[in-house]
mmCIF file of C-alpha atoms in Angstrom:
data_model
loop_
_atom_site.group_PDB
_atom_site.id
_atom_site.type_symbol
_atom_site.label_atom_id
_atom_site.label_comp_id
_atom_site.label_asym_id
_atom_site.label_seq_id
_atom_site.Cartn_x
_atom_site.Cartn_y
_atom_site.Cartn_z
ATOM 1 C CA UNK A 1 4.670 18.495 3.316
ATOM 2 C CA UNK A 2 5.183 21.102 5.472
ATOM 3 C CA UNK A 3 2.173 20.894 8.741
ATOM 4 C CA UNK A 4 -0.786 23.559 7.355
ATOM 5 C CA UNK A 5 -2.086 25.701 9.832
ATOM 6 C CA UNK A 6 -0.112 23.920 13.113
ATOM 7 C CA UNK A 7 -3.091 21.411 12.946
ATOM 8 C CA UNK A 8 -2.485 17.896 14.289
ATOM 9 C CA UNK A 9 -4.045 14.994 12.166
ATOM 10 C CA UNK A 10 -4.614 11.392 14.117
ATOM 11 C CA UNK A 11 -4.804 8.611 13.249
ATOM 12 C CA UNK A 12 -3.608 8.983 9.745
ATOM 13 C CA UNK A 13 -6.491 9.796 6.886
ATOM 14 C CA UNK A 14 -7.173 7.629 4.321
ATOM 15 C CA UNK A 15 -10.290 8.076 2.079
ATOM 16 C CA UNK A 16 -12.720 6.088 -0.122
ATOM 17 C CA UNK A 17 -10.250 5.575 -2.206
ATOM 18 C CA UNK A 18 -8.290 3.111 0.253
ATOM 19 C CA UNK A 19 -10.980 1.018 -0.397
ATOM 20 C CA UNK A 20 -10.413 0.838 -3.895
ATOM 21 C CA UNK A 21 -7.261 -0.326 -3.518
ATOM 22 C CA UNK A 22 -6.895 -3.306 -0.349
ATOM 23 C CA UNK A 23 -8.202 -6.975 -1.287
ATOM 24 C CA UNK A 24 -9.815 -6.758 2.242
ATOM 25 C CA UNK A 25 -12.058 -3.918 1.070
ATOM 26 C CA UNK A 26 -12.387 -5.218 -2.776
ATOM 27 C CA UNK A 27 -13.779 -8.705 -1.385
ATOM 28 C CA UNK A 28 -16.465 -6.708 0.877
ATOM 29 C CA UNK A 29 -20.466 -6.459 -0.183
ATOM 30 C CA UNK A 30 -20.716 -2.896 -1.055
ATOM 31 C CA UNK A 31 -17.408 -3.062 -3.248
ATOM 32 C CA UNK A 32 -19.046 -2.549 -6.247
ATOM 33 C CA UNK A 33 -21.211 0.358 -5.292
ATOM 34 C CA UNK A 34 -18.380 2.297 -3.796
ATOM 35 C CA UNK A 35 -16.222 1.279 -6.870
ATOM 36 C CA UNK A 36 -18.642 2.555 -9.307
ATOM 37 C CA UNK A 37 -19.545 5.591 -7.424
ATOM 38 C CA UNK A 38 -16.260 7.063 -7.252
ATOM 39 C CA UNK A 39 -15.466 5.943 -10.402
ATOM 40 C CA UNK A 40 -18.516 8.507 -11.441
ATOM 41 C CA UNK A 41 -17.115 11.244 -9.085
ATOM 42 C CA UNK A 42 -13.587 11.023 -9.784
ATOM 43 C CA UNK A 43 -12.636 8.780 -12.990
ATOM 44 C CA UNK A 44 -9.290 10.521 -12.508
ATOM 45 C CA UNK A 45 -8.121 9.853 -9.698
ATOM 46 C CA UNK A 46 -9.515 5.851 -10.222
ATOM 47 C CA UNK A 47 -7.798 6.179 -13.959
ATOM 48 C CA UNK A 48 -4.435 7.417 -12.096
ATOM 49 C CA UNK A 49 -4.638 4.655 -9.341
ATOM 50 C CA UNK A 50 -4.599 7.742 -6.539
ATOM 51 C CA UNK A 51 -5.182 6.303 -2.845
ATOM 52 C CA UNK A 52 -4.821 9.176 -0.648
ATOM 53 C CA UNK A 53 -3.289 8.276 2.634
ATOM 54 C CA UNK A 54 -2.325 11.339 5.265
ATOM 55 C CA UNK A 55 0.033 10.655 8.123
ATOM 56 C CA UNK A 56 2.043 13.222 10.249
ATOM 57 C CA UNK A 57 4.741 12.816 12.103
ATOM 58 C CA UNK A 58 6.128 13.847 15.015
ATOM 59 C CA UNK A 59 7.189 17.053 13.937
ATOM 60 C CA UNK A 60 3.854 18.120 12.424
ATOM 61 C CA UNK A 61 5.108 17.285 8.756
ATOM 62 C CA UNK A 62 3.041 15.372 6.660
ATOM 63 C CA UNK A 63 3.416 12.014 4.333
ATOM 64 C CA UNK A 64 1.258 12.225 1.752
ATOM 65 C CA UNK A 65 0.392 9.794 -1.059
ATOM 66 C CA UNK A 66 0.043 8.043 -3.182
ATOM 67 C CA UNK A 67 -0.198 7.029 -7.062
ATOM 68 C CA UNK A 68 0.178 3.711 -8.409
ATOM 69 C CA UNK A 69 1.827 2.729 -11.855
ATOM 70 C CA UNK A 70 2.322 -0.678 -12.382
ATOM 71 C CA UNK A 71 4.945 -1.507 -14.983
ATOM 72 C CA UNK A 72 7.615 -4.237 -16.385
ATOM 73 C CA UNK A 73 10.126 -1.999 -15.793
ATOM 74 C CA UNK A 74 10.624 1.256 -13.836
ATOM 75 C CA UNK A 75 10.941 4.259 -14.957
ATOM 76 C CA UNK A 76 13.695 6.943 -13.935
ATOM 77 C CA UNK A 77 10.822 9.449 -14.805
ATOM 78 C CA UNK A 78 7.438 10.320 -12.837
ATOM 79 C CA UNK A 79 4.276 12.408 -14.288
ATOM 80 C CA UNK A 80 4.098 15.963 -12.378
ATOM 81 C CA UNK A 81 0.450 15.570 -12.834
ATOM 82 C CA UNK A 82 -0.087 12.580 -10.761
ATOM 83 C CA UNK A 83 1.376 14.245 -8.139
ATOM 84 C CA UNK A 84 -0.601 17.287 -8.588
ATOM 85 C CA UNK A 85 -3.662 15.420 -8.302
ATOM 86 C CA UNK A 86 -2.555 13.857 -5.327
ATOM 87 C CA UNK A 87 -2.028 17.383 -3.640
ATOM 88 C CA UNK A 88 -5.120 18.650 -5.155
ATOM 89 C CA UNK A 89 -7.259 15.874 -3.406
ATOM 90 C CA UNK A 90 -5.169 16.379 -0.160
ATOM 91 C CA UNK A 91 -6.199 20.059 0.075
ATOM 92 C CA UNK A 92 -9.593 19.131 -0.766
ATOM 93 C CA UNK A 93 -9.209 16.940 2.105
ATOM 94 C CA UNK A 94 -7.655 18.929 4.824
ATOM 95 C CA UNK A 95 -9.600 22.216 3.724
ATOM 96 C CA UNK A 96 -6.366 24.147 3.213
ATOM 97 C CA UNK A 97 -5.548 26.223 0.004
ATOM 98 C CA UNK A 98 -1.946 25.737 0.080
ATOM 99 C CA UNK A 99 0.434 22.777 0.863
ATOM 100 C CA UNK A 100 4.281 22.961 0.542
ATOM 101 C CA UNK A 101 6.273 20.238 -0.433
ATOM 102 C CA UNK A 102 9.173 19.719 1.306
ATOM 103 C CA UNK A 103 10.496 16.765 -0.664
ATOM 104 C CA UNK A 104 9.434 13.981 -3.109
ATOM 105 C CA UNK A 105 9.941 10.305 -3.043
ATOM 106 C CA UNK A 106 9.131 7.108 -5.150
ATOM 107 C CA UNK A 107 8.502 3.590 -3.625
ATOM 108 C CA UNK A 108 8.991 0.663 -5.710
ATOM 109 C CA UNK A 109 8.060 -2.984 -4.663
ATOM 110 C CA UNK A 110 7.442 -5.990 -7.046
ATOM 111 C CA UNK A 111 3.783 -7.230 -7.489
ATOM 112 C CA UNK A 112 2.347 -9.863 -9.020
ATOM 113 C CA UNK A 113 -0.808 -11.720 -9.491
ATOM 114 C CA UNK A 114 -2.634 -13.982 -6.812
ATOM 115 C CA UNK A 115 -1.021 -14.524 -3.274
ATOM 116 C CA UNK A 116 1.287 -11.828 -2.397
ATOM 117 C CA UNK A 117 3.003 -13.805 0.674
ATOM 118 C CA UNK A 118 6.002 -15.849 -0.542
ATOM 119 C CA UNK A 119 8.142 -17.641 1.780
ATOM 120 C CA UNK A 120 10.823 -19.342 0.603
ATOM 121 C CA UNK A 121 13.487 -21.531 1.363
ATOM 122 C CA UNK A 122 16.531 -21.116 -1.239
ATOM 123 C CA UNK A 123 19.176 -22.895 0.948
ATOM 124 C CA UNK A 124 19.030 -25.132 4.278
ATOM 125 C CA UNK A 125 18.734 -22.711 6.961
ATOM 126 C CA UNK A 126 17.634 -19.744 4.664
ATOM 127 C CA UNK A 127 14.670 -18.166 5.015
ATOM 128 C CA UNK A 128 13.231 -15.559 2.203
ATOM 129 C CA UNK A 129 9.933 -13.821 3.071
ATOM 130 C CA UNK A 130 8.819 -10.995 0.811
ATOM 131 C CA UNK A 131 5.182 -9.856 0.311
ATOM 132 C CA UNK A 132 4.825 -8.833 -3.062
ATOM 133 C CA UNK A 133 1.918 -6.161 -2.740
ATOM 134 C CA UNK A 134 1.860 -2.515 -1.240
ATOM 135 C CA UNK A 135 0.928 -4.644 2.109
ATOM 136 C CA UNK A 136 4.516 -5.318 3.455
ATOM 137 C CA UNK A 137 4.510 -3.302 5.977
ATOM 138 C CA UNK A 138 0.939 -3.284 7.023
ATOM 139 C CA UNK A 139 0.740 -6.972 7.366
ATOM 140 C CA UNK A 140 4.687 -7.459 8.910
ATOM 141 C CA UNK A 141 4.181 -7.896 12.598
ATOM 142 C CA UNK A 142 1.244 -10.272 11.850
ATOM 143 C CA UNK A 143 3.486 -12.184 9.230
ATOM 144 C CA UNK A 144 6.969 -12.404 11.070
ATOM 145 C CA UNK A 145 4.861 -14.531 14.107
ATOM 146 C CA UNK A 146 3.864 -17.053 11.951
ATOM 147 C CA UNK A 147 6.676 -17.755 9.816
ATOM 148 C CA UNK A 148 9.017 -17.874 12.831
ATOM 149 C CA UNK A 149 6.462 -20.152 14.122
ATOM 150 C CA UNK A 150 6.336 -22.042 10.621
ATOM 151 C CA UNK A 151 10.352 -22.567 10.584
ATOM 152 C CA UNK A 152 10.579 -23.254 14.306
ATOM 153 C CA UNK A 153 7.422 -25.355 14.558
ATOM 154 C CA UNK A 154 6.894 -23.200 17.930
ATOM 155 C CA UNK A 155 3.059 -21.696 18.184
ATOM 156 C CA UNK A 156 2.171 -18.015 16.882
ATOM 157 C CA UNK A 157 1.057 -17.353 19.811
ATOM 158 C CA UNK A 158 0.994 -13.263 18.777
ATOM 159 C CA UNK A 159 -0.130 -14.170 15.036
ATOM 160 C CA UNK A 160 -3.777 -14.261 13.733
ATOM 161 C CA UNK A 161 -5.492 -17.769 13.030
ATOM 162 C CA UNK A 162 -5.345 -17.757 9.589
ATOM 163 C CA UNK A 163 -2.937 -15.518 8.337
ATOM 164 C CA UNK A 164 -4.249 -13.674 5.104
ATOM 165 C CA UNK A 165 -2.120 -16.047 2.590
ATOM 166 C CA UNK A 166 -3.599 -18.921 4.739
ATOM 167 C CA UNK A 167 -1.135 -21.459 5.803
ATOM 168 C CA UNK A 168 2.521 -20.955 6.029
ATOM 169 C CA UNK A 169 3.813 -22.347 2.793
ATOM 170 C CA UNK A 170 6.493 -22.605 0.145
ATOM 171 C CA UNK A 171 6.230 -20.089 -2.770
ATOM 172 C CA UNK A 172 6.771 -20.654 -6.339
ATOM 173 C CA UNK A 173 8.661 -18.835 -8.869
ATOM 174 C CA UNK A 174 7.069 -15.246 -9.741
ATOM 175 C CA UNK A 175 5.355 -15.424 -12.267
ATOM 176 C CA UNK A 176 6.398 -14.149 -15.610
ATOM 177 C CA UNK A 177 3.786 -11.392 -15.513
ATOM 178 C CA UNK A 178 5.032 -10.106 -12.542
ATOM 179 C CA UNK A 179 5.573 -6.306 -12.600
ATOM 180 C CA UNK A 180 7.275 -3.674 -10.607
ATOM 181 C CA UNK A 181 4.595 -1.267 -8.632
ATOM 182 C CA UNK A 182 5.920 2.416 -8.784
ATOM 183 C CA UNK A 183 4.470 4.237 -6.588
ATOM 184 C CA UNK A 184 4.851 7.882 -5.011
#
């Protein structure tokens, strides 16, 4: 989205919404009050799986997103409307009438239920790690630490305590419910 009004936005902007969204918000007292009353507020945006994040770059532009649509498969299509309400609640946001897109994209990452870290070992000497959430990148330079510490029994030294999967392990299989996330 093209920058409105030349105005710089830091750190990015996330909303109530975020907290809908993150297991380290869900798990929090208070979930269920926030939950509810935004649910009241804005059923669509909770119906539509919205989470309004805001992030501008270096040249002014600005990321905005996003919808969630969890699926088996992916579909080649997208719904104009979820991205209208995602624009919507961004001008509500910024307090701009007008934002111009400059171009559209769609994310896709697998998800599935329960632990999202799975680090595998399919052959000696190679090393799988995905994260199988919309927290890849959010939880990567945390992550990487420990699992180079877990395969080269060195210490992770630059790695939380207790990493949010808990200790470095071997995944299963995804399960068969696993579905593809397909977000914008």
């Amino acid at each position: 989205v093209s920058p409105p009004n030349g105005r710089r936005y830091a750190p990015a902007l996330l909303t109530g919404l975020s907290l809908l969204r993150y297991p380290a918000f869900t798990s929090q007292p208070g979930f269920e009050r926030v939950h509810n009353r935004i649910a009241e507020e804005r059923p669509e945006l909770v119906a539509a799986g919205i989470h309004l994040i805001v992030t501008q770059l270096g040249s002014g532009d600005l990321i905005i997103g996003d919808t969630h649509d969890y699926a088996d498969t992916v579909s080649p299509f997208r719904q104009e409307a979820l991205d209208e309400l995602v624009l919507a609640e961004a001008k509500r946001l910024l307090g701009v009438e007008r934002l111009d897109v400059r171009e559209r994209w769609q994310g896709v990452y697998p998800s599935a239920p329960g632990d999202p870290f799975m680090v595998t070992e399919p052959l000696p000497g190679v090393w799988v790690v995905e994260v199988v959430s919309g927290v890849g990148m959010t939880t990567a330079l945390g992550l990487a630490p420990r699992v180079l510490a877990g395969i080269t029994g060195g210490a992770a030294t630059d790695a939380p305590r207790e990493s949010p999967a808990g200790a470095l392990r071997a995944a299963p299989p995804p399960p068969a419910e696993a579905r593809a996330d397909c977000g914008s």
